[in-house]
mmCIF file of C-alpha atoms in Angstrom:
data_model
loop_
_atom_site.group_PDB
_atom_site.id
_atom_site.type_symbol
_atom_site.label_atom_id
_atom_site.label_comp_id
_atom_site.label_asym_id
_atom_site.label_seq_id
_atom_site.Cartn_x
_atom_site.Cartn_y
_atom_site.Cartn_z
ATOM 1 C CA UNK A 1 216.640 25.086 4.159
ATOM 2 C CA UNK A 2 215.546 28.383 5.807
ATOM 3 C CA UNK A 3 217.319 31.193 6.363
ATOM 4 C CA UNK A 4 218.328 30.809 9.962
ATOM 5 C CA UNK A 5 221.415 28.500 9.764
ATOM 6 C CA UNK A 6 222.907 31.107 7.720
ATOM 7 C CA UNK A 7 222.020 33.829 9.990
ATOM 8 C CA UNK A 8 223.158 32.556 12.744
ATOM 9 C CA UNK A 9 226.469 31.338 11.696
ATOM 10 C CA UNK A 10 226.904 35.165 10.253
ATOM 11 C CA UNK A 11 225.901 36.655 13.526
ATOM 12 C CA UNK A 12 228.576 34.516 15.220
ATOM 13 C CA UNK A 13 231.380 34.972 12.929
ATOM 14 C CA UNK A 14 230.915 38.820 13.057
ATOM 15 C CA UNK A 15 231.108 38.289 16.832
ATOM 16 C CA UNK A 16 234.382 36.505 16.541
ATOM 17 C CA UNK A 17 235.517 39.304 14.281
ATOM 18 C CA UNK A 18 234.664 42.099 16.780
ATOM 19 C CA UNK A 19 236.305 40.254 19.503
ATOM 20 C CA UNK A 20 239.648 39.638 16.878
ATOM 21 C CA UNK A 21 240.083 43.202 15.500
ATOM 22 C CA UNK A 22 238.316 45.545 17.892
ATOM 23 C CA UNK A 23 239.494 44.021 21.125
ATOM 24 C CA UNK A 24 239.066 46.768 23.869
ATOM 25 C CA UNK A 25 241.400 47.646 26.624
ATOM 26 C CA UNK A 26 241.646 46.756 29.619
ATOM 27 C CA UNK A 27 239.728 44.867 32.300
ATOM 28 C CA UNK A 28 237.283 45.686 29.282
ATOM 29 C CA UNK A 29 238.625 43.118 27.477
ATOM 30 C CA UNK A 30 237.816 39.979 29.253
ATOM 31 C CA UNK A 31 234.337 41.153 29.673
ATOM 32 C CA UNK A 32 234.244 41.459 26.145
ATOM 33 C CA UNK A 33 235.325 38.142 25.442
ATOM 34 C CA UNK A 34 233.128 36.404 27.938
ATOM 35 C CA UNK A 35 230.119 38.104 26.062
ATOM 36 C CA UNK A 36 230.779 37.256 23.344
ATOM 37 C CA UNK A 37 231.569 33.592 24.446
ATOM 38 C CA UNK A 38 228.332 33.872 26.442
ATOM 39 C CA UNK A 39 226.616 34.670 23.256
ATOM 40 C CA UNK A 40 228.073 32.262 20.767
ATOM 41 C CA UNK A 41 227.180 29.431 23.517
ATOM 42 C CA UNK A 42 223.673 30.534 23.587
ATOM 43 C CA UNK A 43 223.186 30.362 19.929
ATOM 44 C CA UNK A 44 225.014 27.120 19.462
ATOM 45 C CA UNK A 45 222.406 25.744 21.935
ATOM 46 C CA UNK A 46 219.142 27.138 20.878
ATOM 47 C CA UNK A 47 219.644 27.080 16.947
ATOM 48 C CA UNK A 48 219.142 24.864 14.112
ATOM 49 C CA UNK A 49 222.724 23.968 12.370
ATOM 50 C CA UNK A 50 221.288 21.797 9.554
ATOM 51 C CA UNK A 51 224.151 24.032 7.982
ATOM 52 C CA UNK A 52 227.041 24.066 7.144
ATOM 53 C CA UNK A 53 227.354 21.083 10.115
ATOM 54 C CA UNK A 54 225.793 19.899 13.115
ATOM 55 C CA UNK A 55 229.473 20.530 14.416
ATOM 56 C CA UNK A 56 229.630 24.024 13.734
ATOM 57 C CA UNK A 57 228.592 25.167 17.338
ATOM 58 C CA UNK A 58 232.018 23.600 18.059
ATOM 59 C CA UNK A 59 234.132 25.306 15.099
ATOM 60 C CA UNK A 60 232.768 28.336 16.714
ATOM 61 C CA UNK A 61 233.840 27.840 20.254
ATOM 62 C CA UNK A 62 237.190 26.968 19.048
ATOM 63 C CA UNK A 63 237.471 30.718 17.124
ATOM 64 C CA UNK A 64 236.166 32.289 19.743
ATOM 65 C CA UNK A 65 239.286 31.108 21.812
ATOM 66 C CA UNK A 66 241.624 31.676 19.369
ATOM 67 C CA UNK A 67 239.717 35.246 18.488
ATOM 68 C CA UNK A 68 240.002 35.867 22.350
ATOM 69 C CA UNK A 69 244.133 35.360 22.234
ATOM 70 C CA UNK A 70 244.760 37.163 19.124
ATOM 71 C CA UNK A 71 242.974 40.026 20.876
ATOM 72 C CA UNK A 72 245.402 40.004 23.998
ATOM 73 C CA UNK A 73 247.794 41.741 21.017
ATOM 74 C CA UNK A 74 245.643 44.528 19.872
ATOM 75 C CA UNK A 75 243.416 46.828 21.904
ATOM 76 C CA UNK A 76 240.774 49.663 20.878
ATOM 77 C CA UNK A 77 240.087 52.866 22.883
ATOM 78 C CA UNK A 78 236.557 52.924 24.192
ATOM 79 C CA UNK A 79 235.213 55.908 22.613
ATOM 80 C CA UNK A 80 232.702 56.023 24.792
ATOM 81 C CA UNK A 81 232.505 53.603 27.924
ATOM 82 C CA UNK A 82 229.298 54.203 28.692
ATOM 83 C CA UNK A 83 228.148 52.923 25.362
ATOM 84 C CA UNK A 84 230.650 50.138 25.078
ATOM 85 C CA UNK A 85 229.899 48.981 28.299
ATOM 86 C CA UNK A 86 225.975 48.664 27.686
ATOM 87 C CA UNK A 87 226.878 47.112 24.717
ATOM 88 C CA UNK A 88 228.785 44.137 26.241
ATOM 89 C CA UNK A 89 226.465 43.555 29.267
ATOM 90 C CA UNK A 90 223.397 43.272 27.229
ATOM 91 C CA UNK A 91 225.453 40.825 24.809
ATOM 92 C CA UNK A 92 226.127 38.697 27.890
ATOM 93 C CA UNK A 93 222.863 38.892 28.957
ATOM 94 C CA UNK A 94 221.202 37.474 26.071
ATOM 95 C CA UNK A 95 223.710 34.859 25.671
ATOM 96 C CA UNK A 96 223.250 34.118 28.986
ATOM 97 C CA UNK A 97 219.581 33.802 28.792
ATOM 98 C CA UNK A 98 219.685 31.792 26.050
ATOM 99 C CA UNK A 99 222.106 29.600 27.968
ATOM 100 C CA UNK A 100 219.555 28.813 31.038
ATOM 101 C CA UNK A 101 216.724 27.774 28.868
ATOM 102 C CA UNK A 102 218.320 25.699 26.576
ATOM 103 C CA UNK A 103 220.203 23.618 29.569
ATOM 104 C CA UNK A 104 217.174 23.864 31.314
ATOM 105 C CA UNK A 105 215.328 22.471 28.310
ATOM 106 C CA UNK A 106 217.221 19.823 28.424
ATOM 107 C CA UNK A 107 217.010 18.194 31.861
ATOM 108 C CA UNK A 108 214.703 15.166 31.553
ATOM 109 C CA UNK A 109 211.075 16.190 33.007
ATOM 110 C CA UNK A 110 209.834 14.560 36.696
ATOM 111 C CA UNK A 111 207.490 11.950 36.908
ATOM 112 C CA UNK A 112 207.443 8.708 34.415
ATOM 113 C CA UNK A 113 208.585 9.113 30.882
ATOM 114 C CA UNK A 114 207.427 6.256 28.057
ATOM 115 C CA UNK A 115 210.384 4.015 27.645
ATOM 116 C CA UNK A 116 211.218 3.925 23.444
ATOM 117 C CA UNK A 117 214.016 1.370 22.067
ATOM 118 C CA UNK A 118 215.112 2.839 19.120
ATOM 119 C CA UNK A 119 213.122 3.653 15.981
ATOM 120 C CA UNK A 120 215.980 3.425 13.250
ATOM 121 C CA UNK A 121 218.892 1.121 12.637
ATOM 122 C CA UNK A 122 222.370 1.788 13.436
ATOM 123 C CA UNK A 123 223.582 5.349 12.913
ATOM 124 C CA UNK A 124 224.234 8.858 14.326
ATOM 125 C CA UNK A 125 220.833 10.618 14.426
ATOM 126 C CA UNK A 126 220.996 14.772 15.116
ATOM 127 C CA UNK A 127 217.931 16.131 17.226
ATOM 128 C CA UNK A 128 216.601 18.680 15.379
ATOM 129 C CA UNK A 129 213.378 19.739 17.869
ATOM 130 C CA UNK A 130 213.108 18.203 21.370
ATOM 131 C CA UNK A 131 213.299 19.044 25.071
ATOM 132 C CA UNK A 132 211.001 21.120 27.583
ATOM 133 C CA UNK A 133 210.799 24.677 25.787
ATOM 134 C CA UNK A 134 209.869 26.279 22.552
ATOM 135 C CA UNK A 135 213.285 27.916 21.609
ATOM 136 C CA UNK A 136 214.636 24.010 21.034
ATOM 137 C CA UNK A 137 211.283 22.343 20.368
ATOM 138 C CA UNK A 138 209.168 23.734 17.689
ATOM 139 C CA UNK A 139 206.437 21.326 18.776
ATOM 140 C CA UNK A 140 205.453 23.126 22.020
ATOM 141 C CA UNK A 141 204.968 26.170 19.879
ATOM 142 C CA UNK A 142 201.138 24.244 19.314
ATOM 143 C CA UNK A 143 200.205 26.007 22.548
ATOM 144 C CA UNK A 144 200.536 29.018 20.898
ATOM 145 C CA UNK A 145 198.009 28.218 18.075
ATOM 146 C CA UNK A 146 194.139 29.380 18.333
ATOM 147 C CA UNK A 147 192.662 26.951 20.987
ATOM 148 C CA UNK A 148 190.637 24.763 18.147
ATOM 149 C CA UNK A 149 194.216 24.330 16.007
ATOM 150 C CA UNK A 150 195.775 23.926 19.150
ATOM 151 C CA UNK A 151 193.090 21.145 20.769
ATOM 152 C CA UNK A 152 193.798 18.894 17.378
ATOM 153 C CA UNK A 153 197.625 18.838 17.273
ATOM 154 C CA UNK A 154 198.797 19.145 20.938
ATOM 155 C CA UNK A 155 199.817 15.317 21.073
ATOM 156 C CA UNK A 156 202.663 16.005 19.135
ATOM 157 C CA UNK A 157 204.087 18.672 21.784
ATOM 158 C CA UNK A 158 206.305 16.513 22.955
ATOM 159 C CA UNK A 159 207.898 15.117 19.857
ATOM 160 C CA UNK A 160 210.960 14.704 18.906
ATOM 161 C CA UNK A 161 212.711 15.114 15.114
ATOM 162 C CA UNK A 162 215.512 12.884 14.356
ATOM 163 C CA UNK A 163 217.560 13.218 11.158
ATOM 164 C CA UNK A 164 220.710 11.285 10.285
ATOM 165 C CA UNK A 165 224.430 12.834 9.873
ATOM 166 C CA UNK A 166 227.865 11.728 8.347
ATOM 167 C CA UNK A 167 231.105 11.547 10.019
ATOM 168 C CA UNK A 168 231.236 15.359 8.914
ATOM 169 C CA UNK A 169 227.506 16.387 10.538
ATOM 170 C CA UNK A 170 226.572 16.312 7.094
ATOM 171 C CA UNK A 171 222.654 15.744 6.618
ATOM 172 C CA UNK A 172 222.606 15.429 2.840
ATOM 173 C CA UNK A 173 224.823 14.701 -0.513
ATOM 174 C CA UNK A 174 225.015 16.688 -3.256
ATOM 175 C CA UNK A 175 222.465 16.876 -5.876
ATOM 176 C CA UNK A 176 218.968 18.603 -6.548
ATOM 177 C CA UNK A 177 218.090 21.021 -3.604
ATOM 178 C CA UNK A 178 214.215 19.892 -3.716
ATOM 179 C CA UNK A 179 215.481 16.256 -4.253
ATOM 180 C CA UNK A 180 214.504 14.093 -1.000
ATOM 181 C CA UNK A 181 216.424 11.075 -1.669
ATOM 182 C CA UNK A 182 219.838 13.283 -1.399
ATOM 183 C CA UNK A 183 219.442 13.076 2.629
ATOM 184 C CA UNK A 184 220.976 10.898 4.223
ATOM 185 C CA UNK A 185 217.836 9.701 6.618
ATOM 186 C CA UNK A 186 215.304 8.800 3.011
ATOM 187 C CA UNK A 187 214.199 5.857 2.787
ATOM 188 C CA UNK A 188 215.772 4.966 5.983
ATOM 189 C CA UNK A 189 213.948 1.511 7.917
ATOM 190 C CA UNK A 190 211.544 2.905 10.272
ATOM 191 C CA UNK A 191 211.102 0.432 13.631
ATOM 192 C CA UNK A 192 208.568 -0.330 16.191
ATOM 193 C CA UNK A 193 210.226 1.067 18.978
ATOM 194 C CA UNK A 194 207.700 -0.618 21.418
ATOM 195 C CA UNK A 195 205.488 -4.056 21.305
ATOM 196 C CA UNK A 196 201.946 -2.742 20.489
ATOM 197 C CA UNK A 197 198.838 -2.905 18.357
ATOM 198 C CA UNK A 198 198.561 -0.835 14.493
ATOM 199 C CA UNK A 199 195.635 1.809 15.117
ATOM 200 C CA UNK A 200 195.812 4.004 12.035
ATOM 201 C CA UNK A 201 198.516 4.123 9.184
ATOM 202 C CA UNK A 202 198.536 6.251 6.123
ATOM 203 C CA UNK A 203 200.765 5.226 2.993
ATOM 204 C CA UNK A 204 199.578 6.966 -0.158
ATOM 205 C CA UNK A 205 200.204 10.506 0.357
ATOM 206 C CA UNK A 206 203.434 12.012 -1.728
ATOM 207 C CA UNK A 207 206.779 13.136 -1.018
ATOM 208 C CA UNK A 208 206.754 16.551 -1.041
ATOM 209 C CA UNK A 209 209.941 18.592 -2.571
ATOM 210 C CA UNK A 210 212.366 19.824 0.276
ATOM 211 C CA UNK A 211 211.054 22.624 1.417
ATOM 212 C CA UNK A 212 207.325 22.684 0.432
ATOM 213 C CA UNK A 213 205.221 20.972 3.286
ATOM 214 C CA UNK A 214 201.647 19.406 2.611
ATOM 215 C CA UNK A 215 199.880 21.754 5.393
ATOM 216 C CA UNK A 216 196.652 19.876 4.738
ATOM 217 C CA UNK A 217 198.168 16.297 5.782
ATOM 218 C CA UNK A 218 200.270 17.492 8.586
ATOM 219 C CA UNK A 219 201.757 13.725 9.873
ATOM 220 C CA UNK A 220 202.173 13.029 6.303
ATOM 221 C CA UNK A 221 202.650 8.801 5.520
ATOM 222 C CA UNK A 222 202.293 7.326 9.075
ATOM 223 C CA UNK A 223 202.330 4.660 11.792
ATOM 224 C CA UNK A 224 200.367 4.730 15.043
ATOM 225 C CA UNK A 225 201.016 2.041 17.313
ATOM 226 C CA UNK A 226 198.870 1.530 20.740
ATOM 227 C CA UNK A 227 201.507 0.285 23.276
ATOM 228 C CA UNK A 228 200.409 -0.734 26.558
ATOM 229 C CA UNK A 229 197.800 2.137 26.504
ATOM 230 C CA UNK A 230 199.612 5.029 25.158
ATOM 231 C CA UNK A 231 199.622 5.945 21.175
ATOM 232 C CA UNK A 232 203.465 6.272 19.209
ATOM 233 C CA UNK A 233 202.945 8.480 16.356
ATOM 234 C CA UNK A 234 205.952 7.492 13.460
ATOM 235 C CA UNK A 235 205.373 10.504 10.684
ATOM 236 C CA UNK A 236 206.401 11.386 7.615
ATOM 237 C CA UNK A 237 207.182 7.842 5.839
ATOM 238 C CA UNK A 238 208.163 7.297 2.528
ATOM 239 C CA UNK A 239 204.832 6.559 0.187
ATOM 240 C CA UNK A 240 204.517 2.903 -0.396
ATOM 241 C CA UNK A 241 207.133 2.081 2.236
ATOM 242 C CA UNK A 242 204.013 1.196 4.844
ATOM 243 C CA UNK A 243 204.777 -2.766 5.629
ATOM 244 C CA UNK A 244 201.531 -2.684 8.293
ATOM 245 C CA UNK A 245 197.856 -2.782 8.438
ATOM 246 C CA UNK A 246 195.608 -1.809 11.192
ATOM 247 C CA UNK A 247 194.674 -4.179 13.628
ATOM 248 C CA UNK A 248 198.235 -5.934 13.374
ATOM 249 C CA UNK A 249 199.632 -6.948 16.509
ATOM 250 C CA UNK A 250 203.778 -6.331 15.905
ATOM 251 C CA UNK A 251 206.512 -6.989 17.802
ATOM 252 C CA UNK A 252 209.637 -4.048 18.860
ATOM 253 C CA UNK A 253 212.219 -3.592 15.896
ATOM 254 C CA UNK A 254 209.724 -4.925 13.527
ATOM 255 C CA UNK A 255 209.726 -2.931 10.362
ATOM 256 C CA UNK A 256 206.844 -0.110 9.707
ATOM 257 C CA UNK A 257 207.793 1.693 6.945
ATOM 258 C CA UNK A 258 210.814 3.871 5.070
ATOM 259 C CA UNK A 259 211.569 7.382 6.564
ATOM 260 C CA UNK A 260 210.332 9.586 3.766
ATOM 261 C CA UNK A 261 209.229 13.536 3.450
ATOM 262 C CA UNK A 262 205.101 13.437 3.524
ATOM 263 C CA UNK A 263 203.365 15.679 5.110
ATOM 264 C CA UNK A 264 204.410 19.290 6.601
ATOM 265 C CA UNK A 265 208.157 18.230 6.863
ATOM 266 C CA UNK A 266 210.930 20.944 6.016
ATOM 267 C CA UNK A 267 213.132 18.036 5.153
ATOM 268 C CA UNK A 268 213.070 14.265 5.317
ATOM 269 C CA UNK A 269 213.213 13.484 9.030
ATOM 270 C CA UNK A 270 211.684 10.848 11.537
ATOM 271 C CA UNK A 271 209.263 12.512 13.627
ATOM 272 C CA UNK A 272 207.949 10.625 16.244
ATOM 273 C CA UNK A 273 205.947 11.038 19.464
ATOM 274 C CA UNK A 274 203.600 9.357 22.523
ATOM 275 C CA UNK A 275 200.573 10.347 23.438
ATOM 276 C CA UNK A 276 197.293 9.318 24.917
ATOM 277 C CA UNK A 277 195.151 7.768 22.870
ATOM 278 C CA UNK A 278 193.110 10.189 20.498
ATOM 279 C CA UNK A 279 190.116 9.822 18.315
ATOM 280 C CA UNK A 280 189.377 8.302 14.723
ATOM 281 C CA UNK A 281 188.914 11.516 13.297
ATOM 282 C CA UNK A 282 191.519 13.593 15.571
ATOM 283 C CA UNK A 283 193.932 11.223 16.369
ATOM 284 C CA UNK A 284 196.416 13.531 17.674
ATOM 285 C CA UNK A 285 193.911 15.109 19.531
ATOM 286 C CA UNK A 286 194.818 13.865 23.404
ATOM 287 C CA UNK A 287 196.965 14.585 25.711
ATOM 288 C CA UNK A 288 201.267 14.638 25.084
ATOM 289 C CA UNK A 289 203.137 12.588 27.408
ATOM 290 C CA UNK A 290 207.210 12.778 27.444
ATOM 291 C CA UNK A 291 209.412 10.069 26.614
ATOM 292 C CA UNK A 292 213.350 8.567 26.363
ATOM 293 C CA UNK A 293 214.602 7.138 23.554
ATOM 294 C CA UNK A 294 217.130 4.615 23.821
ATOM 295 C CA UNK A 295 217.496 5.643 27.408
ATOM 296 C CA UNK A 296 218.021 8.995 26.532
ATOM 297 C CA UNK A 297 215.932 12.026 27.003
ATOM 298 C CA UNK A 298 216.784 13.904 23.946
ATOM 299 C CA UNK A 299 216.393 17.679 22.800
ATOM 300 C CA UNK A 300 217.882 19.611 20.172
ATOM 301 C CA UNK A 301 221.456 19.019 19.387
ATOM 302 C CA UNK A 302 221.755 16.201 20.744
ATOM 303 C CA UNK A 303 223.091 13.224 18.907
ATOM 304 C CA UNK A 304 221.674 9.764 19.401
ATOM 305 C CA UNK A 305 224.577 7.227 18.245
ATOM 306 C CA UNK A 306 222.829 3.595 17.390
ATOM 307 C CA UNK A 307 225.046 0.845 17.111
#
C-alpha cells in the first residue's frame, strides 16, 4: 500500500478538526464549513481509499456534518480576516476543482463505447483507476511518458482496475502484508467478457509480493482476446491459472484464467482494457478505445455489484 490512503484520510480528519474546534464567527462560519465540505468531497472523489475502506469517503461526509453542528456552539475570533479569509477561499477552490474533474471524469465519453459483459463472477468489485482524466485514471498518465514509452503502452489508456471488497469495503484479510492470496480478488475466475478469438496469452511469469511490480513484464500473466475486430487485454493472472491457447475460438463467460498479481501490479487486481489490434511484438501498441462494463461506464470509486 502507498502512502496516499493514509495521507489523505489525515488531511481530511485535520479538516474536520479545524472545522470542530476552531469554528470562526460569523457569516465566516458557513463559508468555512462549505470549504471544508468542498474539500473533503474533492478528495473523496479523486483518491485511492484502498484504506482503511472504500467507504471512508462516506464516514467523512458524515463528520464533516456533525463537525459543522458542533461548531454552531463554539466560535474563534479571526485574528486576521484577511488571512482567514484567503485561507478558506483557496480551500474551496481546490475542493472545488477537484470536484469538476472528477464528475467530469466520470460522464461516459461520446461516440460508441465496446460493449463488455462482465469479466468476474458474482461480487462487489471497487474501481480503483478508470474514467476520462488522469487524477482518477492512472492509465492516461501514458501520455505523459517519452513518446517511444508512450507509443508501446498507450492501448491500455483506457483501462480500467477492478478489485473486489467485503460487506465492510474491505480489500484484503489479515495475514502477511506481501502475501497475495490475503486479497480478496486472488485467484478469483477471470471471464471472457466478449465472444472472440485467443491472440496472445502469457502464463508462466510469477506473482510478485504486494507491492513490488515486475517493471520488465508490465501486463504480467495475460489474456488477449480479438472480438469482432478490437483486442481485450485481461492482465495480471495468477501463474498457471491460464485455461487458453492461442488460436482458440471461446465463447463469453468462458473461463481464461485466475486473477493473480504478475506483472507491474501494486496489488492483485483485474486489469482489463480494449484496444485496436496491436502487433506481435508490441501488442499494446495501437490505438485505446473506451468501453462499458456490464452496462456501466465505470471510473474510480465506483462499485460494480455482479449478481
Amino acid at each position: 500500500m502507498t502512502y496516499l490512503p493514509l495521507i489523505q484520510t489525515i488531511f481530511c480528519l485535520l479538516l474536520i478538526l479545524w472545522l470542530a474546534f476552531r469554528p470562526f464567527a460569523g457569516r465566516w462560519r458557513w463559508v468555512q464549513a462549505g470549504a471544508v465540505g468542498l474539500a473533503i468531497a474533492g478528495v473523496g472523489l479523486v483518491g485511492m481509499w484502498q484504506w482503511p475502506s472504500v467507504h471512508a469517503p462516506w464516514v467523512m461526509g458524515g463528520l464533516w456534518a456533525l463537525a459543522a453542528l458542533f461548531g454552531l456552539r463554539r466560535s474563534v475570533r479571526n485574528r486576521s480576516r484577511l488571512l482567514a479569509g484567503g485561507a478558506v477561499l483557496a480551500l474551496a477552490g481546490i475542493g472545488a476543482g477537484l470536484v469538476v474533474v472528477a464528475l467530469d471524469g466520470r460522464r461516459a465519453p461520446e461516440g460508441t463505447l465496446a460493449d463488455l459483459a462482465p469479466p468476474l463472477p458474482e461480487g462487489v468489485y471497487w474501481v480503483a483507476n478508470g474514467g476520462r482524466h488522469t487524477l482518477i485514471n492512472a492509465h492516461l498518465a501514458v501520455a505523459r511518458l517519452p513518446a517511444d514509452r508512450a507509443e508501446r503502452w498507450r492501448g491500455q489508456m483506457h483501462g480500467v482496475d477492478l478489485v473486489a471488497i467485503d460487506d465492510l469495503g474491505r480489500r484484503k484479510t489479515e495475514g502477511q502484508a506481501e502475501d497475495p492470496s490475503r486479497y480478496l480478488i486472488y485467484g478469483r475466475p477471470v471471464l471472457a467478457p466478449c465472444a472472440g478469438r485467443v491472440v496472445a496469452t502469457e502464463a508462466a511469469l510469477p506473482d510478485m509480493p504486494v507491492s513490488q511490480m515486475d517493471i520488465e513484464f508490465p501486463l504480467g500473466n495475460h489474456v488477449i482476446l480479438d472480438c469482432g475486430g478490437l483486442w481485450v487485454v485481461l492482465a495480471h493472472l495468477r501463474p498457471g491459472s491460464i485455461e487458453v491457447s492461442e488460436g482458440q475460438e471461446v465463447g463469453q463467460g468462458a473461463p481464461l484464467g485466475e486473477v493473480g498479481n504478475s506483472g507491474r501490479s501494486s496489488e492483485p487486481h483485474l486489469h482489463i482494457h480494449v484496444q485496436e489490434p496491436g502487433l506481435p511484438d508490441s501488442p499494446v501498441a495501437a490505438a485505446p478505445r473506451w468501453m462499458r462494463i456490464a452496462g456501466q461506464f465505470l471510473a474510480r470509486g465506483h462499485l460494480l455489484r455482479l449478481r
